[in-house]
């Protein structure tokens, strides 16, 4: 949380700005933004890091803190609700239509997804919403809400392996080495990198999920949690079949899938899903 220091500051006369960082395994941007604003403001006002340490210890031990007339309490924020807040799956699907299923496929198969937009206001909700497509994993740690093409940040992405990264730099559109799927918010387009196209052949499951998503978003009567549940149920049904087949054949061979009448168009997806979920080894 960066905060500008007033030019006439008596406590930090040689400082133009300060920044406070919180590391947490809990995903709740609004909760921690409020805390960061409080802590940064306290430091700008006092210039005393010991005061910040005291506030941190208060949060760590009691889950709350009071600074002058302002206070913060963890109990005022719902961590579960934060997984749905600040974004809209319906809006995402409405924007990209049937192509939303390509992003769904990328998330299910643990592919690298880059989201590019012209403004932070347009970018952040589109990045934040994507883990909802794979709700059962409850994994928001793959998000990199805003990154640049700086060498250190690219290195972080490459070491992560799987990520959803948001950028404002349009030159990323030509960096297929950084993504399997590119979500272009401004152009309302979803692009599959050339090296990943074989993993994006659509089968019956994709058609079913795409139809459900688009019809739900277009109806205007389907809430985000209903969409999430419907997508989860369809994915889980496929995953249960994958687990059943892998139990009989740990290699998940074409012959095994054909014996269970798995369509040829779906077999590669089933195999990749089994790898993504750790059901079989590559």
XYZ file of C-alpha atoms in Angstrom, residues 23-262:
240
model
C 1.737 -11.148 3.389
C -1.213 -13.461 4.038
C -2.545 -16.795 2.860
C -6.081 -15.423 3.140
C -7.581 -13.824 0.028
C -9.507 -10.733 1.061
C -8.270 -7.580 -0.734
C -10.725 -5.206 0.921
C -9.861 -6.460 4.391
C -6.137 -5.936 3.966
C -6.460 -2.705 2.007
C -8.255 -1.188 4.984
C -5.541 -2.411 7.358
C -2.737 -1.224 5.092
C -4.310 2.216 4.753
C -4.461 2.460 8.540
C -0.846 1.357 9.039
C 0.560 3.513 6.247
C -1.337 6.508 7.561
C 0.010 5.868 11.040
C 3.591 5.814 9.770
C 3.163 8.965 7.678
C 1.768 10.738 10.734
C 4.295 9.528 13.304
C 7.351 8.489 11.308
C 7.881 5.854 13.989
C 8.298 2.198 12.875
C 7.904 1.060 16.481
C 4.309 2.312 16.409
C 3.698 0.209 13.287
C 5.187 -2.845 14.996
C 2.879 -2.282 17.962
C -0.150 -2.083 15.696
C 0.930 -5.241 13.888
C 1.303 -7.130 17.146
C -2.165 -5.995 18.163
C -3.577 -7.372 14.912
C -1.599 -10.587 15.280
C -2.750 -11.263 18.838
C -6.249 -9.789 18.991
C -7.313 -9.528 15.314
C -8.002 -5.835 15.805
C -6.247 -2.514 16.239
C -7.095 1.101 17.070
C -5.039 4.044 15.816
C -6.205 7.410 17.138
C -9.868 7.668 16.085
C -9.672 4.884 13.516
C -9.996 1.178 14.157
C -9.790 -2.097 12.243
C -11.175 -5.505 13.149
C -10.853 -8.759 11.244
C -14.369 -9.702 12.357
C -15.790 -6.927 10.162
C -14.710 -8.808 7.030
C -16.054 -12.097 5.692
C -13.239 -14.098 4.089
C -15.619 -16.477 2.309
C -17.672 -13.628 0.888
C -14.477 -12.045 -0.429
C -14.164 -14.909 -2.906
C -17.293 -13.604 -4.639
C -16.904 -9.884 -4.026
C -15.392 -7.286 -6.317
C -16.157 -9.153 -9.519
C -18.966 -10.844 -11.446
C -18.839 -14.166 -13.249
C -22.018 -13.189 -15.086
C -20.346 -10.030 -16.368
C -17.286 -11.975 -17.489
C -19.384 -14.484 -19.419
C -21.542 -11.718 -20.908
C -18.404 -9.972 -22.153
C -16.771 -12.989 -23.779
C -19.816 -15.097 -24.608
C -19.209 -18.636 -25.793
C -15.449 -18.017 -25.763
C -15.628 -18.011 -21.962
C -15.403 -21.791 -22.190
C -11.836 -21.449 -23.481
C -10.903 -19.677 -20.261
C -12.783 -22.328 -18.295
C -10.726 -24.996 -20.074
C -7.519 -23.135 -19.257
C -8.397 -22.880 -15.573
C -9.447 -26.510 -15.286
C -6.253 -27.735 -16.955
C -4.023 -25.377 -14.931
C -2.820 -23.389 -17.904
C -1.132 -19.994 -17.845
C -3.675 -17.218 -18.316
C -2.811 -13.578 -19.034
C -5.499 -10.894 -18.822
C -4.786 -7.577 -20.547
C -6.854 -4.389 -20.300
C -6.534 -0.640 -20.810
C -7.268 0.376 -17.227
C -6.887 -0.978 -13.723
C -10.649 -0.641 -13.182
C -11.321 -2.967 -16.111
C -8.458 -5.333 -15.346
C -8.763 -6.260 -11.682
C -12.345 -7.646 -11.669
C -11.565 -9.844 -14.687
C -8.501 -11.306 -12.984
C -10.246 -11.763 -9.647
C -13.195 -13.697 -11.043
C -11.331 -16.498 -12.824
C -10.718 -18.865 -9.858
C -14.504 -19.097 -9.561
C -14.440 -21.284 -12.680
C -12.630 -23.943 -10.625
C -14.352 -23.328 -7.309
C -13.490 -26.722 -5.815
C -9.794 -25.852 -5.734
C -10.286 -22.702 -3.641
C -6.985 -21.437 -4.990
C -6.629 -17.671 -5.257
C -2.870 -17.885 -4.762
C -2.400 -18.279 -8.507
C -3.534 -14.678 -9.036
C -1.050 -11.985 -9.963
C -3.571 -9.101 -10.209
C -1.153 -6.597 -11.721
C 2.306 -7.234 -13.108
C 4.571 -5.572 -15.627
C 7.020 -7.025 -18.111
C 9.945 -6.188 -15.847
C 12.532 -8.944 -15.704
C 11.962 -9.735 -12.016
C 8.196 -10.039 -12.454
C 8.535 -12.266 -15.499
C 10.908 -14.468 -13.504
C 8.251 -14.756 -10.779
C 5.661 -15.837 -13.342
C 7.980 -18.401 -14.866
C 8.821 -19.870 -11.466
C 5.115 -20.063 -10.580
C 4.327 -22.359 -13.494
C 0.558 -21.811 -13.269
C -0.901 -18.331 -12.905
C -3.529 -15.787 -13.823
C -1.663 -12.545 -14.453
C -3.099 -9.107 -15.163
C -1.271 -6.554 -17.299
C -1.903 -3.114 -18.744
C 1.003 -3.426 -21.193
C -0.487 -4.272 -24.591
C 2.821 -5.638 -25.874
C 2.115 -8.817 -23.902
C -0.236 -9.783 -26.737
C 2.800 -10.849 -28.749
C 4.478 -12.679 -25.836
C 3.107 -16.181 -26.357
C 5.977 -17.485 -24.256
C 4.146 -16.037 -21.240
C 0.669 -17.476 -21.779
C -1.394 -20.377 -22.992
C -4.520 -18.222 -23.135
C -4.763 -14.457 -23.511
C -7.915 -12.709 -22.291
C -8.120 -9.314 -24.002
C -10.704 -7.276 -22.118
C -10.631 -4.246 -24.427
C -10.999 -6.305 -27.597
C -13.399 -8.774 -25.935
C -11.329 -11.611 -27.364
C -9.827 -14.839 -26.052
C -6.708 -16.007 -27.868
C -5.081 -19.421 -27.590
C -1.296 -19.516 -27.993
C -0.152 -21.587 -30.955
C 1.735 -24.040 -28.738
C -1.413 -24.803 -26.700
C -4.038 -25.283 -29.394
C -3.987 -29.079 -29.213
C -5.146 -28.864 -25.587
C -8.144 -26.713 -26.509
C -10.096 -29.040 -28.743
C -13.696 -28.741 -27.636
C -15.713 -31.814 -26.686
C -19.198 -32.545 -25.380
C -18.368 -31.297 -21.859
C -17.197 -27.953 -23.222
C -20.350 -27.562 -25.287
C -22.474 -28.356 -22.243
C -20.576 -25.938 -20.000
C -20.569 -23.196 -22.664
C -24.312 -23.521 -23.198
C -24.996 -23.440 -19.459
C -22.771 -20.401 -18.897
C -24.040 -18.330 -21.810
C -27.718 -19.106 -21.245
C -27.357 -18.373 -17.536
C -25.601 -15.063 -18.133
C -28.051 -13.994 -20.842
C -31.140 -14.811 -18.799
C -30.354 -12.177 -16.191
C -32.032 -14.356 -13.560
C -29.096 -16.607 -12.682
C -26.898 -15.444 -9.810
C -23.147 -15.926 -9.798
C -23.292 -18.601 -7.100
C -25.719 -20.614 -9.246
C -23.358 -20.368 -12.211
C -20.429 -21.430 -10.036
C -22.337 -24.415 -8.685
C -23.505 -25.503 -12.135
C -19.993 -25.313 -13.592
C -18.603 -27.186 -10.590
C -21.165 -29.978 -10.915
C -20.404 -30.511 -14.595
C -16.663 -30.496 -14.018
C -16.942 -32.822 -11.032
C -18.996 -35.318 -13.012
C -16.214 -35.510 -15.580
C -13.559 -35.755 -12.878
C -15.342 -38.649 -11.176
C -15.303 -40.540 -14.479
C -11.597 -39.769 -14.879
C -10.871 -41.156 -11.411
C -12.910 -44.269 -12.145
C -11.091 -44.903 -15.421
C -7.674 -44.224 -13.886
C -8.386 -46.699 -11.089
C -8.773 -49.412 -13.727
C -5.963 -48.135 -15.955
C -3.348 -45.820 -14.380
C -2.149 -44.812 -17.863
C -5.657 -43.718 -18.904
C -5.087 -45.151 -22.344
C -7.147 -44.389 -25.414
C -8.406 -47.971 -25.387
C -9.731 -47.601 -21.841
C -11.578 -44.401 -22.702
C -12.980 -45.843 -25.905
C -14.269 -48.838 -23.957
C -16.301 -46.420 -21.828
C -17.537 -44.574 -24.925
C -15.593 -41.403 -24.206
